Amino acid sequence: MAERANLNDPTAYQLALTDPEGWWSDWAKRLDWFEHWHKVLEWEKPYAKWFVGGKINACYNCVDRHVAAGKGDKVAWLAEGEPGDLRVFTYQDVLDEVQKVACAFASLGVQKGDRVCIYMGQGPELTLAMLACARIGAVHSVVFGGFSSDSLEERINDAGAKLIVTADGSWRNGKVVELKRIINEAIEKGCPTVNHVLVYERIGQPLAEGAAAYDRGTWHDGRDVWWHEVVGSTGTTYPCEPMDSEDLLFILYTSGSTGKPKGIMHTTGGYLTGTSATAHAIFDLKDEDIFWCTADCGWVTGHSYVVYGPMANGVTQVLYEGGPATPEKDRYWRIIERHKVSILYTAPTAIRTFMKWGDEYPQSCDLSSLRLLGSVGEPINPEAWMWYRDVIGSGRCPVVDTWWQTETGAIMITPLPGMTTTKPGSATRPFPGIYATIYDEEGQDLLEKHGLPVGGLLVLKRPWPSMLRGIWGDPDRYVKTYWSKFEDAYFAGDGAKMDEDGYFWLLGRVDDIMLVSGHNISTMEVESALVDHPAVAEAAVIGKAHDIKGQAISAFVILRAGNQPSPALEQEIKQHVAGKIGALARPDDLFVVGELPKTRSGKIMRRLLRDVAEGRALGDTTTLADPTVVRALREQYEDREG
Ligand code: ATP
Ligand code: MG
């Protein structure tokens, strides 16, 4: 295994440390540039320019160059819809289609630099729309096709989008998400910059027998345009615009777990270098691989590891439109079996859900094609890590737990398969070329000061090619959020520990870390101890204001199928935590609940649980996947507290 991995030379770490610019330019040289850069890096903290003066096009690198190299017949996408429909696109097909889409965009007045909002289900048209923007030099702003009209309106107006690309609907969990109707609603709230809405007919009429009716939204002549009426009829060839390395490629709004969404800006050359390098090295992409990243393109993971990273490497991928339980809870495993997926990249929230559903689902499918497993989005607790490796990977596939953010653009801390000895629950080491360390509140580098092991605030000390270049429309917020807490480092907002081997253990957001009787306790550690109890499927922990201790620990848990809540079980679970971590971490309160409030990307919103526990009005709930969950939880909480 080790000798066959794409990146298998342990001296890479040292090499990248001593000559980061040389390291990154070697990766940049794997891309096709129209004009070579004249300077690798210009760094005026906190503003970075990478590959200065270089001219490049992201679509060209993801599509055209593979066709030019004779790989036109290679399958790019195995696109499976939720109802089971399958469409196969070769790289040649993608090249043909993306040019038609680019022509259609141009016919609707889109030019270089314009913003295009994309609001669709996960499928080939979403990806084509992103690549078509890149081809023209327009800036895409993808909004997850599940956000409400309020969230949508806020994002459309913040970006000043000229064109919206959507569909009549998309399939999710057996139902139609009424995308076009929701777009209408958003525009009615006032979106003055929008000239056109381009609508792909995904669902069509009449509907399949037995399917529930859905509302396609009123048609606005002049504004609304059918995809099939303009894509193909307005031209079939469109050249790739040579973009400056530092031209904007996209804006992506963070999910907003912590407050008002920020339009994170990513530029072209550096972003493509970071995503293509990490995809190649961490997922060890080979010509024969079938790669499946389950993230939707509405999140950064979909941008970096569905579109730009894998496609720049010319890999074959699965694109899946829908939910994991449709028609049955074995859907993911059926997809892996059907398409012989060799690399799977998914999120801990999904893994924990699959654990809750039971082993019989994966065990009824042939998963022998898998050779590598990845995790992203949250800290993965050791129990879920072991389950993922043993039940999904049969104990033979390396697991790469990858830490990164919308802001970092590409994976920052991760094992390298074939090189890193993993530890369950640790993201291990920074990718070569990334300099991560731990600071205290005063900005002292604890690693330098004390040596290993250390715990505190995770920072990145050197610029990296795929770093964010700013926040759209709010330059001050960029400096304030990321570069003002510490003078000489990017503050990620997350807490972490480094163990005696120098491995990183992510502890979650700093805002989520509790201070109990003067001790920092991470919500992540207590949650890990909770789900380690055999009756607990999922857990969320918060610190609730307490007169004496400062904060007291409240735990919200979901039980595994077959367990009933009882005072005895609650005591037993609390005791389990005390046994694992220490008496200090024993939760004061423990609530058995049916659901936890999560963002649409599946992350627990502890901020809202704190609001519930401290009896405050609920903060912003627009990014919640299901707002009824937190309301039900509040009622249950108040009943019990009396
Ligand atoms: P917002 O910034 O708007 O609140 P968000 O932080 O959830 O939203 P993302 O950029 O998608 O949006 O998520 C990045 C965060 O996810 C990281 O800062 C970290 O807290 C968490 N995270 C991602 N991957 C991992 C991982 N492998 N281990 C631990 N935490 C992770
Ligand atoms: Mg964040």
XYZ file of N, CA and C in Angstrom, residues 25 27-37 50-57 60-61 65 243-246 268-270 272-273:
96
model
N 4.409 25.720 -5.675
C 4.481 25.948 -7.128
C 4.636 24.637 -7.885
N 2.993 22.006 -7.135
C 1.591 21.570 -7.313
C 0.897 22.416 -8.377
N 1.175 23.721 -8.380
C 0.534 24.600 -9.370
C 0.933 24.201 -10.791
N 2.140 23.673 -10.918
C 2.620 23.276 -12.254
C 1.893 22.047 -12.797
N 1.172 21.328 -11.936
C 0.352 20.219 -12.435
C -0.883 20.735 -13.183
N -1.155 22.036 -13.050
C -2.298 22.630 -13.746
C -1.835 23.219 -15.068
N -2.785 23.501 -15.953
C -2.456 24.160 -17.224
C -2.705 25.657 -17.098
N -1.657 26.424 -17.331
C -1.751 27.884 -17.237
C -1.647 28.475 -18.645
N -2.434 29.507 -18.932
C -2.285 30.198 -20.220
C -1.027 31.063 -20.191
N -0.773 31.613 -19.008
C 0.460 32.384 -18.829
C 1.048 32.048 -17.473
N 2.342 31.862 -17.427
C 2.999 31.506 -16.176
C 3.037 32.706 -15.234
N 2.989 32.440 -13.926
C 3.087 33.523 -12.929
C 4.510 34.075 -12.888
N -1.463 34.726 -4.739
C -0.682 33.558 -5.124
C -0.563 33.478 -6.636
N 0.604 33.083 -7.077
C 0.885 32.878 -8.497
C 0.567 34.159 -9.278
N 1.177 35.209 -8.800
C 0.888 36.560 -9.272
C 1.229 36.708 -10.756
N 0.260 37.227 -11.494
C 0.471 37.448 -12.926
C 0.108 36.239 -13.774
N -0.141 35.091 -13.140
C -0.520 33.892 -13.894
C -1.914 34.030 -14.481
N -2.121 33.391 -15.640
C -3.456 33.383 -16.269
C -3.918 31.936 -16.387
N -5.152 31.699 -15.955
C -5.638 30.320 -15.849
C -7.156 30.311 -15.925
N -7.727 29.185 -16.318
C -9.181 29.043 -16.251
C -9.515 27.720 -15.560
N -11.294 25.077 -17.787
C -10.331 24.469 -18.711
C -9.578 23.338 -18.027
N -9.161 23.594 -16.786
C -8.384 22.600 -16.050
C -9.207 21.396 -15.595
N -8.820 20.215 -20.711
C -7.482 19.640 -20.849
C -7.504 18.114 -20.808
N -8.324 33.876 -17.028
C -8.544 34.656 -15.816
C -7.215 34.919 -15.128
N -7.162 36.059 -14.468
C -6.000 36.303 -13.638
C -6.043 35.314 -12.473
N -4.886 34.872 -12.057
C -4.822 33.940 -10.931
C -5.639 34.438 -9.741
N -5.633 35.745 -9.512
C -6.340 36.313 -8.368
C -7.762 36.783 -8.682
N -8.908 32.166 -8.191
C -8.801 31.063 -9.141
C -7.547 30.195 -8.989
N -6.371 30.767 -9.177
C -5.158 29.948 -9.270
C -4.801 29.233 -7.971
N -4.823 29.956 -6.869
C -4.456 29.372 -5.587
C -5.472 28.326 -5.138
N -7.464 26.520 -6.964
C -7.380 25.317 -7.792
C -6.130 24.503 -7.448
N -5.067 25.207 -7.120
C -3.839 24.512 -6.706
C -4.075 23.744 -5.409
